[in-house]
Short mmCIF file of C-alpha atoms in Angstrom, two decimals:
data_model
loop_
_atom_site.label_atom_id
_atom_site.label_comp_id
_atom_site.label_asym_id
_atom_site.label_seq_id
_atom_site.Cartn_x
_atom_site.Cartn_y
_atom_site.Cartn_z
CA MET K 45 0.00 0.00 0.00
CA TYR K 46 2.82 2.41 0.87
CA LYS K 47 4.42 1.73 -2.52
CA SER K 48 1.23 2.59 -4.42
CA ILE K 49 0.84 5.83 -2.42
CA LEU K 50 4.44 6.75 -3.25
CA LYS K 51 3.98 6.07 -6.95
CA ASN K 52 0.70 8.00 -7.07
CA TYR K 53 2.28 11.02 -5.36
CA MET K 54 5.35 11.05 -7.58
CA ASN K 55 3.15 10.69 -10.66
CA ASN K 56 0.98 13.62 -9.51
CA ILE K 57 4.04 15.82 -9.06
CA LYS K 58 5.46 14.77 -12.42
CA THR K 59 2.12 15.52 -14.09
CA LEU K 60 1.99 18.93 -12.41
CA ARG K 61 5.47 19.83 -13.66
CA SER K 62 4.56 18.71 -17.17
CA PHE K 63 1.29 20.66 -17.02
CA VAL K 64 3.00 23.89 -15.94
CA SER K 65 5.68 23.56 -18.59
CA GLY K 66 3.30 22.69 -21.42
CA VAL K 67 0.58 25.24 -20.70
CA GLU K 68 3.11 27.97 -19.90
CA SER K 69 4.83 27.44 -23.25
CA SER K 70 1.51 27.76 -25.07
CA LEU K 71 0.48 30.87 -23.11
CA LEU K 72 3.83 32.61 -23.59
CA GLN K 73 3.67 31.95 -27.31
CA LYS K 74 0.17 33.42 -27.37
CA GLU K 75 1.36 36.43 -25.35
CA GLU K 76 4.12 37.06 -27.89
CA GLU K 77 1.57 36.91 -30.69
CA VAL K 78 -0.70 39.37 -28.86
CA ILE K 79 2.18 41.82 -28.32
CA LYS K 80 3.15 41.65 -32.01
CA LYS K 81 -0.47 42.13 -33.02
CA ASN K 82 -0.71 45.23 -30.81
CA SER K 83 2.73 46.65 -31.63
CA MET K 84 1.30 49.83 -33.15
CA GLY K 85 -0.93 50.36 -30.13
CA LEU K 86 2.11 50.05 -27.82
CA LEU K 87 4.25 52.42 -29.88
CA PRO K 88 3.16 55.61 -28.03
CA MET K 89 4.27 54.10 -24.71
CA ILE K 90 7.61 52.97 -26.18
CA PHE K 91 8.10 56.44 -27.63
CA ALA K 92 7.41 58.03 -24.23
CA PHE K 93 9.81 55.65 -22.45
CA SER K 94 12.53 56.35 -25.04
CA GLN K 95 12.31 60.03 -24.14
CA LEU K 96 12.70 59.20 -20.45
CA ASN K 97 15.48 56.64 -20.84
CA PRO K 98 16.93 56.58 -24.38
CA ASP K 99 19.71 54.16 -23.38
CA LYS K 100 17.24 51.49 -22.28
CA TYR K 101 14.51 52.10 -24.86
CA LYS K 102 16.51 52.74 -28.00
CA LEU K 103 14.84 54.13 -31.12
CA SER K 104 16.63 55.22 -34.27
CA ASP K 105 16.48 58.84 -35.43
CA LYS K 106 14.19 57.71 -38.22
CA GLN K 107 11.81 55.98 -35.80
CA ILE K 108 11.76 59.03 -33.52
CA LYS K 109 10.86 61.31 -36.44
CA GLU K 110 8.10 58.92 -37.51
CA CYS K 111 6.69 58.83 -33.96
CA ILE K 112 6.70 62.64 -33.76
CA ASN K 113 4.85 62.86 -37.07
CA ILE K 114 2.29 60.20 -36.09
CA PHE K 115 1.55 61.27 -32.53
CA LYS K 116 2.37 65.01 -32.62
CA ASP K 117 0.64 66.44 -29.54
CA GLN K 118 -0.86 63.11 -28.40
CA VAL K 119 2.20 62.06 -26.36
CA ASN K 120 3.51 64.47 -23.75
CA VAL K 121 6.42 63.73 -21.39
CA VAL K 122 7.32 66.16 -18.58
CA LYS K 123 10.33 65.70 -16.28
CA LYS K 124 10.38 67.58 -12.98
CA ASP K 125 14.17 67.45 -13.09
CA GLU K 126 15.99 66.83 -16.37
CA ASP K 127 18.95 65.26 -14.57
CA ASP K 128 17.09 63.24 -11.92
CA LEU K 129 14.09 61.13 -12.97
CA THR K 130 13.52 59.97 -9.39
CA LYS K 131 12.08 63.39 -8.60
CA GLY K 132 9.11 62.56 -10.78
CA VAL K 133 7.86 62.44 -14.35
CA SER K 134 4.50 62.93 -16.00
CA VAL K 135 3.44 60.97 -19.11
CA THR K 136 0.21 61.85 -20.91
CA ILE K 137 -1.02 59.84 -23.91
CA LYS K 138 -4.32 61.06 -25.35
CA GLY K 139 -6.42 61.01 -28.52
CA LYS K 140 -6.19 58.06 -30.89
CA ALA K 141 -2.80 57.12 -29.43
CA GLY K 142 -4.35 56.83 -25.96
CA VAL K 143 -7.29 54.76 -27.21
CA GLY K 144 -4.97 52.44 -29.15
CA LEU K 145 -2.68 52.00 -26.14
CA ASN K 146 -5.62 51.31 -23.83
CA ASN K 147 -7.00 48.60 -26.13
CA ALA K 148 -3.56 47.02 -26.54
CA MET K 149 -2.93 46.93 -22.77
CA LYS K 150 -6.34 45.36 -22.12
CA GLU K 151 -5.59 42.46 -24.44
CA ILE K 152 -2.04 42.01 -23.14
CA ASN K 153 -3.14 42.14 -19.48
CA LEU K 154 -5.82 39.54 -20.22
CA GLN K 155 -3.13 37.23 -21.58
CA LYS K 156 -0.81 37.89 -18.63
CA GLY K 157 -3.72 37.14 -16.30
CA GLN K 158 -3.98 33.65 -17.77
CA ILE K 159 -0.29 33.01 -17.05
CA ASN K 160 -0.69 34.25 -13.46
CA MET K 161 -3.74 32.01 -13.08
CA LEU K 162 -1.69 29.03 -14.27
CA TYR K 163 0.92 29.61 -11.55
CA GLN K 164 -1.68 30.21 -8.82
CA ASN K 165 -3.70 27.10 -9.73
CA SER K 166 -0.49 25.07 -9.85
CA LEU K 167 0.34 26.19 -6.31
CA ILE K 168 -3.14 25.19 -5.15
CA ASN K 169 -2.90 21.78 -6.84
CA LEU K 170 0.54 21.20 -5.34
CA ILE K 171 -0.82 21.55 -1.80
CA VAL K 172 -3.85 19.40 -2.69
CA PHE K 173 -1.51 16.59 -3.81
CA PHE K 174 0.50 16.92 -0.58
CA GLU K 175 -2.64 16.87 1.58
CA LEU K 176 -3.89 13.81 -0.31
CA LEU K 177 -0.58 12.05 0.35
CA ILE K 178 -0.68 12.82 4.08
CA SER K 179 -4.32 11.76 4.33
CA ARG K 180 -3.75 8.45 2.53
CA VAL K 181 -0.58 7.53 4.38
CA LEU K 182 -2.14 8.40 7.76
CA HIS K 183 -5.19 6.32 6.94
CA THR K 184 -3.01 3.38 5.94
CA HIS K 185 -0.81 3.70 9.00
CA ILE K 186 -3.60 4.14 11.56
CA THR K 187 -5.48 1.18 10.06
CA LYS K 188 -2.32 -0.88 10.58
CA PHE K 189 -1.68 0.54 14.06
CA PRO K 190 -5.06 1.68 15.48
CA GLU K 191 -3.59 1.89 18.97
CA ILE K 192 -1.99 5.26 18.12
CA MET K 193 -5.47 6.81 18.00
CA SER K 194 -6.75 8.64 21.05
CA ILE K 195 -9.37 5.91 21.38
CA LYS K 196 -10.40 6.91 24.90
CA ASP K 197 -11.62 10.21 23.48
CA LYS K 198 -13.76 8.43 20.88
CA THR K 199 -17.29 7.40 21.78
CA LEU K 200 -20.04 5.74 19.76
CA SER K 201 -23.59 5.15 20.87
CA LEU K 202 -25.31 1.81 20.42
CA GLU K 203 -27.44 3.47 17.74
CA ASP K 204 -24.27 4.60 15.92
CA ILE K 205 -22.88 1.06 15.96
CA ARG K 206 -26.18 -0.34 14.67
CA LYS K 207 -26.13 2.15 11.80
CA LEU K 208 -22.52 1.32 10.96
CA GLY K 209 -23.29 -2.39 10.90
CA SER K 210 -20.30 -4.04 12.58
CA PHE K 211 -17.32 -3.52 14.86
CA GLU K 212 -15.03 -3.39 11.81
CA ASP K 213 -17.17 -0.66 10.25
CA ALA K 214 -17.17 1.22 13.55
CA GLU K 215 -13.36 1.03 13.64
CA LYS K 216 -13.15 2.37 10.07
CA TYR K 217 -15.48 5.20 11.03
CA LEU K 218 -13.28 6.15 14.00
CA ILE K 219 -10.17 6.03 11.83
CA ASP K 220 -11.86 8.29 9.27
CA GLN K 221 -12.72 10.71 12.07
CA GLU K 222 -9.17 10.63 13.38
CA VAL K 223 -7.64 11.37 9.97
CA GLU K 224 -10.20 14.05 9.20
CA GLY K 225 -9.49 15.74 12.53
CA ILE K 226 -5.76 15.75 11.78
CA MET K 227 -6.22 17.08 8.25
CA TYR K 228 -8.35 19.98 9.47
CA GLY K 229 -5.49 21.04 11.73
CA SER K 230 -2.59 23.32 10.88
CA LEU K 231 0.74 22.30 9.39
CA ASP K 232 2.28 22.51 12.88
CA LYS K 233 -0.35 20.09 14.19
CA TRP K 234 0.45 17.64 11.39
CA TYR K 235 4.10 17.81 12.30
CA LYS K 236 3.34 17.32 16.00
CA TYR K 237 1.13 14.31 15.29
CA LEU K 238 3.74 12.66 13.08
CA THR K 239 6.56 13.18 15.56
CA ASP K 240 4.65 12.59 18.83
CA LYS K 241 2.06 9.96 17.89
CA VAL K 242 3.55 8.17 14.89
CA LYS K 243 7.03 8.80 16.33
CA ILE K 244 8.96 9.37 13.13
CA THR K 245 11.88 11.70 12.53
CA ILE K 246 11.40 14.20 9.71
CA SER K 247 14.72 16.04 9.52
CA TYR K 248 13.99 17.48 6.06
CA PHE K 249 10.72 18.96 7.33
CA GLN K 250 12.42 20.44 10.38
CA LYS K 251 15.22 21.90 8.25
CA ASN K 252 12.79 23.49 5.77
CA LYS K 253 9.89 24.17 8.12
CA GLU K 254 9.81 27.93 7.53
CA LEU K 255 9.85 27.53 3.74
CA ILE K 256 7.11 24.89 3.83
CA SER K 257 5.00 27.09 6.10
CA GLU K 258 5.38 30.05 3.72
CA ILE K 259 4.22 27.94 0.77
CA PHE K 260 1.09 26.93 2.70
CA GLN K 261 0.40 30.50 3.80
CA ARG K 262 0.82 31.82 0.26
CA ARG K 263 -1.60 29.18 -0.99
CA ASN K 264 -4.08 30.26 1.70
CA ILE K 265 -4.10 33.94 0.72
CA VAL K 266 -4.36 33.03 -2.98
CA VAL K 267 -7.44 30.90 -2.22
CA HIS K 268 -9.08 32.98 0.51
CA ASN K 269 -7.90 36.57 -0.02
CA ASP K 270 -7.34 36.96 -3.78
CA GLY K 271 -3.59 36.95 -3.22
CA ILE K 272 -3.65 40.06 -1.01
CA VAL K 273 -1.21 39.87 1.92
CA ASN K 274 -3.00 40.04 5.28
CA SER K 275 -2.04 39.98 8.95
CA ILE K 276 -2.41 36.18 9.14
CA TYR K 277 0.28 35.75 6.50
CA PHE K 278 2.51 38.22 8.36
CA LYS K 279 2.00 36.42 11.65
CA ASN K 280 2.75 32.92 10.34
CA VAL K 281 5.61 33.62 7.91
CA ASN K 282 9.21 34.13 8.99
CA VAL K 283 10.24 37.77 8.70
CA ASP K 284 13.22 36.91 6.46
CA LEU K 285 10.86 35.34 3.92
CA ARG K 286 8.60 38.40 3.72
CA LYS K 287 11.07 41.27 4.06
CA ASP K 288 10.13 42.72 0.65
CA ILE K 289 6.38 42.25 1.19
CA SER K 290 3.99 44.69 2.86
CA LEU K 291 0.45 44.35 4.17
CA GLY K 292 -2.01 44.86 1.33
CA ASP K 293 0.45 43.87 -1.41
CA LYS K 294 -0.73 41.57 -4.18
CA ILE K 295 1.55 38.60 -3.69
CA ASN K 296 3.45 37.21 -6.66
CA VAL K 297 3.47 33.59 -7.80
CA ASP K 298 5.84 33.14 -10.75
CA ARG K 299 7.57 30.22 -12.46
CA GLU K 300 10.65 30.42 -10.25
CA TYR K 301 8.50 30.28 -7.11
CA ILE K 302 6.45 27.36 -8.46
CA ASN K 303 9.56 25.35 -9.38
CA LYS K 304 11.08 25.88 -5.94
CA SER K 305 7.82 25.06 -4.15
CA ILE K 306 7.25 21.87 -6.14
CA SER K 307 10.76 20.67 -5.28
CA ILE K 308 10.35 21.35 -1.55
CA ILE K 309 6.87 19.83 -1.25
CA GLU K 310 7.86 16.82 -3.36
CA ASN K 311 10.86 16.13 -1.12
CA VAL K 312 9.06 16.51 2.19
CA GLY K 313 6.08 14.42 1.05
CA ILE K 314 8.19 11.51 -0.18
CA LEU K 315 10.42 11.51 2.90
CA ILE K 316 7.43 11.56 5.27
CA LEU K 317 5.93 8.59 3.43
CA LEU K 318 9.21 6.65 3.48
CA GLU K 319 9.67 7.28 7.20
CA MET K 320 6.15 5.98 7.89
CA TRP K 321 6.72 2.98 5.62
CA ARG K 322 9.90 2.18 7.55
CA LYS K 323 8.01 2.63 10.82
CA ALA K 324 5.44 0.08 9.65
CA GLU K 325 7.98 -2.32 8.09
CA LYS K 326 11.47 -2.06 9.51
CA LYS K 327 12.84 -4.42 6.85
CA SER K 328 11.59 -4.22 3.28
CA GLN K 329 13.50 -5.27 0.18
CA GLU K 330 10.59 -3.93 -1.87
CA ARG K 331 11.21 -0.48 -0.39
CA VAL K 332 14.94 -0.67 -1.09
CA ASP K 333 14.31 -1.67 -4.71
CA GLU K 334 11.72 1.06 -5.17
CA ILE K 335 13.91 3.79 -3.70
CA MET K 336 16.95 2.82 -5.76
CA GLY K 337 14.89 2.54 -8.94
CA GLU K 338 13.25 5.93 -8.44
CA GLY K 339 16.58 7.43 -7.43
CA TYR K 340 18.18 6.29 -10.67
CA THR K 341 15.31 7.72 -12.72
CA LEU K 342 15.70 11.03 -10.90
CA MET K 343 19.43 11.08 -11.68
CA LEU K 344 18.68 10.58 -15.37
CA ASP K 345 16.24 13.51 -15.09
CA GLU K 346 18.95 15.51 -13.24
CA ASP K 347 16.76 15.98 -10.15
CA TRP K 348 19.81 15.82 -7.90
CA SER K 349 18.22 17.12 -4.69
CA LEU K 350 15.50 14.48 -4.41
CA ALA K 351 17.76 11.71 -5.70
CA ALA K 352 20.32 12.59 -3.00
CA ASN K 353 17.65 12.41 -0.29
CA LEU K 354 16.43 9.03 -1.56
CA TYR K 355 19.89 7.48 -1.74
CA ASN K 356 20.80 8.87 1.68
CA PHE K 357 17.61 7.38 3.12
CA CYS K 358 18.25 4.06 1.39
CA SER K 359 21.79 3.71 2.70
CA ASN K 360 20.34 3.54 6.23
CA GLU K 361 17.96 0.67 5.46
CA ILE K 362 18.38 -2.39 7.70
CA SER K 363 17.63 -4.90 4.95
CA ILE K 364 19.91 -3.39 2.31
CA SER K 365 22.63 -5.60 0.82
CA ALA K 366 26.28 -4.58 0.98
CA GLU K 367 26.34 -3.93 -2.78
CA ASP K 368 23.16 -1.82 -2.75
CA LYS K 369 24.45 0.11 0.25
CA LEU K 370 27.67 0.93 -1.58
CA MET K 371 25.73 1.84 -4.73
CA SER K 372 23.53 4.16 -2.66
CA LYS K 373 26.58 5.84 -1.18
CA VAL K 374 28.25 6.35 -4.57
CA ASN K 375 25.08 7.76 -6.14
CA TYR K 376 24.52 9.99 -3.10
CA TRP K 377 28.03 11.39 -3.53
CA LEU K 378 27.31 12.00 -7.21
CA CYS K 379 24.05 13.84 -6.45
CA MET K 380 25.77 16.04 -3.90
CA LYS K 381 28.54 16.81 -6.41
CA ARG K 382 25.99 17.74 -9.09
CA SER K 383 24.22 19.95 -6.54
CA GLY K 384 27.42 21.95 -6.03
CA GLN K 385 28.15 20.44 -2.61
CA TYR K 386 31.23 18.38 -3.46
CA GLU K 387 33.43 20.27 -0.99
CA ILE K 388 31.27 19.04 1.90
CA LEU K 389 32.09 15.43 1.02
CA LYS K 390 35.49 15.91 -0.62
CA LYS K 391 37.52 14.58 2.34
CA GLU K 392 35.31 11.50 2.68
CA ILE K 393 35.50 10.77 -1.05
CA GLU K 394 39.27 11.37 -1.27
CA GLU K 395 39.89 9.00 1.67
CA ALA K 396 37.55 6.26 0.43
CA ASP K 397 39.22 2.93 -0.40
CA PHE K 398 37.25 0.84 -2.89
CA SER K 399 40.07 -1.59 -3.72
CA PRO K 400 38.29 -4.56 -2.04
CA TYR K 401 35.16 -3.97 -4.12
CA ASN K 402 34.01 -4.76 -7.65
CA LYS K 403 35.80 -2.77 -10.35
CA LYS K 404 32.48 -1.08 -11.17
CA PHE K 405 32.72 0.76 -7.86
CA GLN K 406 36.43 1.48 -8.26
CA LEU K 407 35.65 3.09 -11.64
CA SER K 408 32.82 5.14 -10.15
CA LEU K 409 35.14 6.51 -7.47
CA LEU K 410 37.79 7.44 -10.04
CA ALA K 411 35.11 9.18 -12.11
CA LEU K 412 33.91 11.14 -9.07
CA LYS K 413 37.47 12.29 -8.40
CA ASN K 414 37.95 13.03 -12.12
CA GLU K 415 41.06 10.82 -12.30
CA LYS K 416 40.72 10.03 -16.00
CA GLU K 417 44.08 8.41 -16.66
CA GLU K 418 43.63 5.86 -13.87
CA PHE K 419 40.01 5.41 -14.94
CA PHE K 420 40.82 4.33 -18.50
CA ASP K 421 43.66 2.08 -17.35
CA LEU K 422 41.20 0.22 -15.11
CA LEU K 423 38.38 0.33 -17.66
CA LYS K 424 40.34 -1.75 -20.16
CA ILE K 425 40.42 -4.72 -17.77
CA SER K 426 36.92 -4.20 -16.35
CA MET K 427 34.73 -4.72 -19.39
CA PRO K 428 32.47 -6.52 -19.91
CA ASN K 429 32.58 -8.63 -16.73
CA ASP K 430 32.48 -5.82 -14.16
CA LEU K 431 30.99 -3.01 -16.23
CA SER K 432 28.90 -3.28 -19.38
CA VAL K 433 29.01 -0.91 -22.34
CA ASP K 434 25.45 0.16 -21.49
CA ASN K 435 26.47 1.02 -17.91
CA LEU K 436 29.33 3.10 -19.25
CA LYS K 437 27.04 4.90 -21.70
CA GLU K 438 24.17 5.70 -19.35
CA TRP K 439 25.22 5.90 -15.69
CA PRO K 440 25.32 9.64 -14.84
CA ILE K 441 28.45 9.16 -12.76
CA PHE K 442 30.39 8.83 -16.03
CA THR K 443 29.08 12.05 -17.62
CA GLU K 444 32.45 13.85 -17.55
CA ILE K 445 34.19 10.70 -18.73
CA ARG K 446 31.88 10.53 -21.75
CA GLU K 447 32.89 14.06 -22.74
CA SER K 448 36.56 13.10 -23.18
CA GLU K 449 38.44 12.11 -26.33
CA GLU K 450 39.70 8.98 -24.59
CA TYR K 451 36.11 7.82 -24.14
CA ASN K 452 35.23 8.35 -27.81
CA LYS K 453 38.28 6.41 -28.87
CA PHE K 454 37.56 3.61 -26.41
CA ILE K 455 33.90 3.28 -27.44
CA GLN K 456 34.85 3.19 -31.11
CA GLU K 457 37.23 0.32 -30.43
CA VAL K 458 34.65 -1.50 -28.32
CA GLU K 459 31.71 -1.15 -30.68
CA GLU K 460 33.60 -1.47 -33.97
CA PRO K 461 36.31 -4.06 -33.31
CA ILE K 462 38.90 -4.81 -35.96
CA VAL K 463 38.55 -8.48 -36.74
CA LYS K 464 41.62 -10.31 -37.92
CA VAL K 465 40.81 -13.54 -39.75
CA GLU K 466 43.57 -15.87 -40.93
CA PHE K 467 43.09 -18.63 -43.50
CA THR K 468 45.39 -21.38 -44.59
CA ASN K 469 45.33 -22.32 -48.22
CA ASN K 470 43.46 -25.53 -47.39
CA ASP K 471 40.84 -23.62 -45.31
CA PHE K 472 40.16 -21.25 -48.15
CA LEU K 473 39.92 -24.00 -50.73
CA GLN K 474 37.44 -25.93 -48.59
CA MET K 475 35.01 -22.97 -48.46
CA ASN K 476 32.26 -23.27 -51.05
CA SER K 477 31.35 -19.61 -51.43
CA PHE K 478 31.96 -15.99 -50.43
CA GLU K 479 28.92 -16.23 -48.11
CA GLN K 480 30.71 -18.89 -46.08
CA VAL K 481 33.75 -16.60 -45.76
CA GLU K 482 31.48 -13.78 -44.58
CA GLU K 483 29.76 -16.05 -42.06
CA ASP K 484 33.10 -17.12 -40.58
CA ILE K 485 34.19 -13.48 -40.21
CA ILE K 486 30.94 -12.55 -38.43
CA GLN K 487 31.24 -15.53 -36.10
CA SER K 488 34.81 -14.51 -35.32
CA ALA K 489 33.60 -11.01 -34.41
CA LYS K 490 30.85 -12.39 -32.16
CA ASN K 491 33.39 -14.39 -30.23
CA ARG K 492 35.32 -11.25 -29.30
CA ARG K 493 34.65 -10.26 -25.71
CA TYR K 494 33.74 -6.61 -26.44
CA VAL K 495 31.10 -7.12 -29.16
CA ARG K 496 27.79 -5.70 -27.93
CA LYS K 497 24.75 -7.94 -28.40
CA ARG K 498 21.99 -6.35 -30.40
CA GLY K 499 18.60 -5.87 -28.80
CA ARG K 500 19.93 -5.25 -25.28
CA LYS K 501 17.42 -3.11 -23.46
CA ARG K 502 18.07 -0.03 -21.43
CA GLY K 503 16.28 -1.65 -18.49
CA ARG K 504 19.30 -3.87 -17.88
CA VAL K 505 21.39 -0.78 -17.22
CA ARG K 506 18.79 0.46 -14.78
CA LYS K 507 18.72 -2.88 -12.97
CA ALA K 508 22.51 -3.01 -12.68
CA ILE K 509 22.85 0.50 -11.29
CA SER K 510 19.54 1.15 -9.56
CA GLY K 511 19.39 -2.11 -7.67
CA ARG K 512 15.99 -3.22 -9.01
CA ARG K 513 15.62 -6.99 -8.94
CA ASN K 514 13.49 -9.58 -10.57
CA ARG K 515 11.52 -10.95 -7.64
CA THR K 516 11.81 -14.53 -8.92
CA ASN K 517 15.60 -14.33 -8.73
CA ARG K 518 15.92 -13.22 -5.12
#
């Protein structure tokens, strides 16, 4: 059940990202078309701005003359101080120019409003997905461990039990009430319930508590106050996160904010679920396989933050094998390096000794340390038994390696081997046709250790690196 909740949540987040990206692209293209369509209507404003700041809004002498001829007395710009614009300016656009500008701005603002609505609705949906995750995982967990409910505070009359039909139905009803009561509480109450009642540690939540709280508060004012900052937002949001915001401001939700919020909420949701799964099942090979598989997918998608959290979590699993534990550590190091945090782990990585381990891990360590000469020396004796061509081509830990000339040369030799075939006079005479000669050459090539079998699927790479297993082979 925990696995299905995890997959559903990750799919919801992935869908949300795809939705934002796809719809935004369409809306921005439409906005560009609207601006081009209304270019003449916007010209008076551009002309006025060019008079205020000619360096920023550049118009050629010819364009300026044309604007003067077209607008004449319709555009008037007055500066209170010619040398200091901060002291105030007055821009008046009237007549046909004013009407044209007004119509153009109406259409452009309508288009911009759709983009703003996309971001606001995406924020709302993000929190809905998170709330759904918490609700489902709490329901699953309390059903499994009903003793964590405050059962002494729950009472049902005989009539209630009769209506519900059975003791099992009554228990389900009480669980529903418990979860509903939690979900109606604040974010702080959720956190308190998870730490005090469920007794899990949520270090990511604690570390990012202020950011998570701000995301929830921003969602609340978008839904309940048309995005206008009120005293409730001010009270519940850390002062450092609202230092450029004043009471009564229309709060902004842009693409940068949405991307950051999705990442934070995705991380905290997944880590809460995994902690509760571990609380319910201390040992779970299914969980290990799922985490490592999802972690590998995230690395391919370059989502280094979440992948790092997953591999770090996985390395602390009780049921994890020695090989999977080492793979988790290596991939965690890679994710931290890609996130710009290599210096934090540099000493640990530099001091690591992988000589007792499979050459696959020795190569990964050399790649992390960017020791290319040693890497290629070891690579020549590692393939294909310790590392496949597909592993070399896909595993993100070898990205820098794949950018080198040595790699290109090596791959060319591996994938296009030079086959030397020797014939004695008798051998040649015994062959009936050219086709038989060709067949012998192909067979000779197949027998070479580096020839890559056709039809090999990418999934084998994923299984080798991610740790996913075929259940029948365990």
